[in-house]
Coordinates of N, CA, C and O in Angstrom, one line a residue:
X542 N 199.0 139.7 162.9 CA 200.2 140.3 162.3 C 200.9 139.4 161.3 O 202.0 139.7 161.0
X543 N 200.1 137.9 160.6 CA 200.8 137.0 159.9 C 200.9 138.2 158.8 O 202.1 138.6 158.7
X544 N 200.1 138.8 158.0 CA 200.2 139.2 157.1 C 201.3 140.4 156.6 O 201.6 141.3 157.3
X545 N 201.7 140.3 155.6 CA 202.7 141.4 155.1 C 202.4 142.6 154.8 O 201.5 142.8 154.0
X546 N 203.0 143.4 155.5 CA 203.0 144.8 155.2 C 203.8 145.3 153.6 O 204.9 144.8 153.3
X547 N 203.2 145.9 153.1 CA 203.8 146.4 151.8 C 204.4 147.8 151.2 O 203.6 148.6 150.8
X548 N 205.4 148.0 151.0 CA 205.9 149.2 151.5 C 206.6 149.2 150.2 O 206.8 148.2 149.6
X549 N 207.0 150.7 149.5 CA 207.7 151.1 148.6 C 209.2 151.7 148.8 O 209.4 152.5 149.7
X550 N 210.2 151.3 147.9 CA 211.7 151.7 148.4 C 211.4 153.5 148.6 O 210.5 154.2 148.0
X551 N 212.0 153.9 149.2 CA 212.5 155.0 149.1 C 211.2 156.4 149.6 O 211.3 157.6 149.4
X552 N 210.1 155.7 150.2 CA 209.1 156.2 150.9 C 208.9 156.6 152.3 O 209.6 156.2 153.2
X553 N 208.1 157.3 152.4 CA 208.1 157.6 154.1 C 206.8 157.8 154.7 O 206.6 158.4 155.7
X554 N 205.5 156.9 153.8 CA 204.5 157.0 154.3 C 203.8 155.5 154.0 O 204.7 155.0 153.3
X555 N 202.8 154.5 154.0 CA 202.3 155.2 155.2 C 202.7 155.0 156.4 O 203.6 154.2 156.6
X556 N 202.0 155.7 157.5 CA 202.2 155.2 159.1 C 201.2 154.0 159.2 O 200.0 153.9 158.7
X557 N 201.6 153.2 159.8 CA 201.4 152.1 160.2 C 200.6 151.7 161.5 O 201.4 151.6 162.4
X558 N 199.7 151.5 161.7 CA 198.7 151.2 162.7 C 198.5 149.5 163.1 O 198.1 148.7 162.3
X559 N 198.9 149.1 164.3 CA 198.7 147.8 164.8 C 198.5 148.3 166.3 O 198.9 149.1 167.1
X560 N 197.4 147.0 166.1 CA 196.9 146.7 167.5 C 196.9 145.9 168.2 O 196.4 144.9 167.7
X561 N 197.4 145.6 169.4 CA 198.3 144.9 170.2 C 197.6 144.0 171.3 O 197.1 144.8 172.1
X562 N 197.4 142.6 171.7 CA 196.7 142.0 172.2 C 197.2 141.0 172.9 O 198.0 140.3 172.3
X563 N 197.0 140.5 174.4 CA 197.3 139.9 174.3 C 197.0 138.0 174.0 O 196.0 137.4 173.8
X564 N 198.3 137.7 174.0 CA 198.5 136.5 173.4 C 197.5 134.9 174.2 O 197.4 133.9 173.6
X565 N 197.1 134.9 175.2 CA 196.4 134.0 176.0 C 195.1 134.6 175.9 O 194.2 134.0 175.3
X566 N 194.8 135.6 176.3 CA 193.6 136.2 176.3 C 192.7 137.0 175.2 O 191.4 137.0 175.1
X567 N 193.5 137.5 174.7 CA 193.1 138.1 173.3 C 192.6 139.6 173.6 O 192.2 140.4 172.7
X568 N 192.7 139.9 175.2 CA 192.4 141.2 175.1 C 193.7 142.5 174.7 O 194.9 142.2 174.7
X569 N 193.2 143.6 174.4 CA 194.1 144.6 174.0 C 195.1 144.8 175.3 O 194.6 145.0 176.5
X570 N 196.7 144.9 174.9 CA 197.2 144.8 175.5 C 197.3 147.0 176.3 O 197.7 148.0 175.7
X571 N 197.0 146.8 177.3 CA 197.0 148.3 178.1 C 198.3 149.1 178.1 O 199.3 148.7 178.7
X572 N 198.3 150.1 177.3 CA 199.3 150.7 176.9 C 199.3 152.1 177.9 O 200.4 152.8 177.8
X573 N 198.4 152.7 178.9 CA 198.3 153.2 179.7 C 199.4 153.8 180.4 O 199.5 155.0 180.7
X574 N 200.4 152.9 180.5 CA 201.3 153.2 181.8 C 202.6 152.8 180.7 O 203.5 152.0 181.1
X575 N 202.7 153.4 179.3 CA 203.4 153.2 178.4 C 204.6 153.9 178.6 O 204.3 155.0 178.9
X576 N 205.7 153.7 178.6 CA 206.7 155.0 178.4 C 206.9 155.4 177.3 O 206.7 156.6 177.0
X577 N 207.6 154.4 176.3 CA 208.5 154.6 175.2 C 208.0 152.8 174.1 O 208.0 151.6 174.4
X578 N 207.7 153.3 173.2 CA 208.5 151.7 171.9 C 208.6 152.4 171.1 O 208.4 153.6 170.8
X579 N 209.4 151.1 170.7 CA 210.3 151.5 169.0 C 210.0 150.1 168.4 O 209.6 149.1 169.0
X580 N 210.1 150.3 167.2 CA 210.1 149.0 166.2 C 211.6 148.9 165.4 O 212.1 149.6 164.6
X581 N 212.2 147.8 166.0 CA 213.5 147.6 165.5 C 213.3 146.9 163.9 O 212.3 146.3 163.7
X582 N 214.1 147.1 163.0 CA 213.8 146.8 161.5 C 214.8 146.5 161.4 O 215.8 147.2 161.7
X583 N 214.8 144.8 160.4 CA 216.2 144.3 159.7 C 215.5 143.3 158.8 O 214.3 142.8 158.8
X584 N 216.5 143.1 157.8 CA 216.6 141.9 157.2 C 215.7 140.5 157.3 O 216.1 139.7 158.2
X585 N 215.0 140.4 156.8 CA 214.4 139.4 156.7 C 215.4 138.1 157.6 O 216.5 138.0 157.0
X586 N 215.3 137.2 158.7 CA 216.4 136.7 158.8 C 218.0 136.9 159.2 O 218.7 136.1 159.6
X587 N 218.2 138.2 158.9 CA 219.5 138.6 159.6 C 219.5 139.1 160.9 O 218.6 138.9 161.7
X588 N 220.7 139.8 160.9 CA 221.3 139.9 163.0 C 221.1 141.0 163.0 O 220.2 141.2 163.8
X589 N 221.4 142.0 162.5 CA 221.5 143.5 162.1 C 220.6 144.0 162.2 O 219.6 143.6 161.6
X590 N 220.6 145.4 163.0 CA 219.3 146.4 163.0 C 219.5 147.3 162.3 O 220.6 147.8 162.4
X591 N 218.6 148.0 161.3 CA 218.5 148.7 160.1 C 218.0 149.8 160.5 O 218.4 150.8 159.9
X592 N 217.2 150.0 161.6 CA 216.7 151.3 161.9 C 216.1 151.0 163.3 O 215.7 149.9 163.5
X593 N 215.9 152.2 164.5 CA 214.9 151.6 165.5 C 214.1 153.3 165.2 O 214.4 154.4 165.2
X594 N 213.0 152.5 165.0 CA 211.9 153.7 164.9 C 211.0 153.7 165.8 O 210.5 152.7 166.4
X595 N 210.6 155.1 165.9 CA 209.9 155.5 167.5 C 208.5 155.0 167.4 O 208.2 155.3 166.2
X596 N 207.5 154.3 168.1 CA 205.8 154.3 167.8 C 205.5 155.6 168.5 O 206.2 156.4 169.1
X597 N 204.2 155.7 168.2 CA 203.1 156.6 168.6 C 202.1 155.6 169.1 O 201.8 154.5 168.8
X598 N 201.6 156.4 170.3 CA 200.4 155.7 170.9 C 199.4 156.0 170.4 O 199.3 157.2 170.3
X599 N 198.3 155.2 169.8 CA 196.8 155.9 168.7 C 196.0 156.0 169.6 O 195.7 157.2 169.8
X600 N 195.3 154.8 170.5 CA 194.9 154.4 171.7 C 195.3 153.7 172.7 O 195.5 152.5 172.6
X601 N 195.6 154.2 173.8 CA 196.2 153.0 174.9 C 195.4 152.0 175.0 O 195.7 150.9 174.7
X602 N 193.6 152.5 175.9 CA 193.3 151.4 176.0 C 193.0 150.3 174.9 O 192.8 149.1 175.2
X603 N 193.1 150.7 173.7 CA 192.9 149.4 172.5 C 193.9 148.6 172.5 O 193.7 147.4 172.5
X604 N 195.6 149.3 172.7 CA 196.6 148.7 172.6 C 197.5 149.3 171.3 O 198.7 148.9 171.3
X605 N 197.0 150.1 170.4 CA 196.8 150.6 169.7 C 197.9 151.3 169.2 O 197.7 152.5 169.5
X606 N 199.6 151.3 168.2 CA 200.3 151.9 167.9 C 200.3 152.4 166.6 O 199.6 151.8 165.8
X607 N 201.1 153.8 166.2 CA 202.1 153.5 164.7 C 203.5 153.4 164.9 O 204.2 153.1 165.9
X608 N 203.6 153.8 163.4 CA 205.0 154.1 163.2 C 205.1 154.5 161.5 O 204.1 154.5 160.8
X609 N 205.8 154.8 161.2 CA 206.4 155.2 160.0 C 207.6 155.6 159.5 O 208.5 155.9 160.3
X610 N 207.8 155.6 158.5 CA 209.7 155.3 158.1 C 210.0 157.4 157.7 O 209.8 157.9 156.6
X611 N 210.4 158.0 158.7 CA 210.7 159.3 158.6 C 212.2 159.8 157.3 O 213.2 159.1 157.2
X612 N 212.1 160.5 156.8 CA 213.3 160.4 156.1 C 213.4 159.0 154.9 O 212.7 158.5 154.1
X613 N 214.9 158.9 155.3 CA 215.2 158.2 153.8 C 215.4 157.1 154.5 O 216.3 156.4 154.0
X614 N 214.9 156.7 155.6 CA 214.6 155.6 156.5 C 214.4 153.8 155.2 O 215.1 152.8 155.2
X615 N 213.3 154.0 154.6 CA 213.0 153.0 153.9 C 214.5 153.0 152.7 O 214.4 152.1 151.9
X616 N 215.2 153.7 152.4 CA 216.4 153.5 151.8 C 216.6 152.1 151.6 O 217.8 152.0 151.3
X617 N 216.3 151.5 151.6 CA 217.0 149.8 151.9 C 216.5 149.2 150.6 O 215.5 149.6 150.1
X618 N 217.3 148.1 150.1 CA 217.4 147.5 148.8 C 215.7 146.3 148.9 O 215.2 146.0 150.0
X619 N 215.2 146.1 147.8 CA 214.0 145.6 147.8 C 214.2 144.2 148.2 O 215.2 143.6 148.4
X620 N 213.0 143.9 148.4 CA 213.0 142.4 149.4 C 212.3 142.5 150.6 O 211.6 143.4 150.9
X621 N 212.6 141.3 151.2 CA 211.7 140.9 152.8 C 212.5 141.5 154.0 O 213.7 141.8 154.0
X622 N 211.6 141.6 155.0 CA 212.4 142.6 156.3 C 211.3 142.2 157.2 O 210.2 141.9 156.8
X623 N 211.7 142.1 158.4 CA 210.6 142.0 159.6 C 210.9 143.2 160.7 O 211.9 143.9 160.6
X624 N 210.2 143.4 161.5 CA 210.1 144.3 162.9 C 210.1 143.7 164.0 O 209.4 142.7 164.0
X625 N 210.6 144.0 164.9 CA 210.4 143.6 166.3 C 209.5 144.9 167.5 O 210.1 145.9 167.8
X626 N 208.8 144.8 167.8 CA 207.7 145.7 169.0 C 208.7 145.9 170.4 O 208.8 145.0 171.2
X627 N 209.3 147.1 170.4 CA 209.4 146.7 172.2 C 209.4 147.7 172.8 O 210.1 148.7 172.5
X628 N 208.4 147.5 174.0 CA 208.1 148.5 174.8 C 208.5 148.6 176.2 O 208.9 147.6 176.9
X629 N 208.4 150.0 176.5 CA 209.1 150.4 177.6 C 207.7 150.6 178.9 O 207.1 151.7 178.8
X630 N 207.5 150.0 179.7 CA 206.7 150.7 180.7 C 207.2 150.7 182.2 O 207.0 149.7 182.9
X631 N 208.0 151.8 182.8 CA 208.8 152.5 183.5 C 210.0 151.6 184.0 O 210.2 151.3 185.1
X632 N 210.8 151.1 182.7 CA 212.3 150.2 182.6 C 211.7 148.8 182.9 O 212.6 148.0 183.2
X633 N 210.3 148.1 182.8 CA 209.8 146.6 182.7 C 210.2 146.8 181.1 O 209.7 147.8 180.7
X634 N 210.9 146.2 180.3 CA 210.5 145.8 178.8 C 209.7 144.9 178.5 O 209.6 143.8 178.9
X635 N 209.2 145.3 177.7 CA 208.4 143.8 177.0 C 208.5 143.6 175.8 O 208.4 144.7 175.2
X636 N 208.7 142.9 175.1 CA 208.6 142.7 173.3 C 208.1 141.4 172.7 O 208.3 140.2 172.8
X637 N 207.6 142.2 172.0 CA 206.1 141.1 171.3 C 206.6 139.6 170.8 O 207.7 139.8 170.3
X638 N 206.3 138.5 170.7 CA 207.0 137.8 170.4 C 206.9 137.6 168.6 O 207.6 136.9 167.9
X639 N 205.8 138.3 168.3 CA 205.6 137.5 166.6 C 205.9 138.7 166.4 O 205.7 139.8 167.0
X640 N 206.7 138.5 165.2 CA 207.6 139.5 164.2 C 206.5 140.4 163.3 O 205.6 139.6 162.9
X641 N 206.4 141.4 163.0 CA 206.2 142.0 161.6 C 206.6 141.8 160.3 O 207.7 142.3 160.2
X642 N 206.2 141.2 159.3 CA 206.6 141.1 158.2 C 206.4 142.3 157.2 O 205.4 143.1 157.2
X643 N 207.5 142.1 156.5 CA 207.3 143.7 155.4 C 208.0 142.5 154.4 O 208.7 141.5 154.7
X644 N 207.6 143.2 152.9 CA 207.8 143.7 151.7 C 208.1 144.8 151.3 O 207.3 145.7 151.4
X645 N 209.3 145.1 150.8 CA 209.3 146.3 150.3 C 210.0 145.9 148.6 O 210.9 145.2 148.4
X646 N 209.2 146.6 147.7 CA 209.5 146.7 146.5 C 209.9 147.9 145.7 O 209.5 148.9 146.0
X647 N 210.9 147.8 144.5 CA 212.0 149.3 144.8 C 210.9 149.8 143.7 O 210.1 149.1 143.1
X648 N 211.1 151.2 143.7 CA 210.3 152.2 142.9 C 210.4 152.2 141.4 O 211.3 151.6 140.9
X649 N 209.4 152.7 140.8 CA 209.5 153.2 139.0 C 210.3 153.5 138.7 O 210.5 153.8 137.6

């Protein structure tokens, strides 16, 4: 997930697909007994949350999520932004520790 996601101001596609592993072992983390995640979005660096958007499960057993910016969600001024993963499996939280990086660059 070092790499940057690249995204256009004022868009709402695409959905976003990451697969989730874990960190000692490298196997896919089991999404099985999943309830709920969201991907919290802010500022590159800041405190502030910009949006918490819902995932979709692709594959449990791979580990396997999306997400995508619904609406005028990606509204936000051009520049760097990261994500935070956090999931719900029946009120355990968990959340990923390495950030998501985005780019978003503003339109024509």
């Amino acid at each position: 997930m070092a790499e940057k996601i690249r995204l256009v101001q004022g868009d709402n596609l695409p959905r976003v697909v990451v697969e989730l592993a874990d960190q000692v072992s490298g196997d896919p983390i089991d999404l099985t007994q999943l309830d709920a995640a969201v991907l919290k979005f802010r500022a590159a660096g800041g405190s502030g949350v910009l949006a918490v958007l819902p995932m979709l499960v692709v594959d449990a057993e791979k580990g396997a999520l999306s997400f995508g910016f619904p609406g005028a969600t990606l509204d936000v001024p051009a520049g760097d932004y990261e994500g935070e993963i956090e999931m719900d499996f029946g009120g355990d939280i968990q959340t990923l520790y390495e950030l998501l990086k985005f780019k978003v660059r503003p339109q024509f």
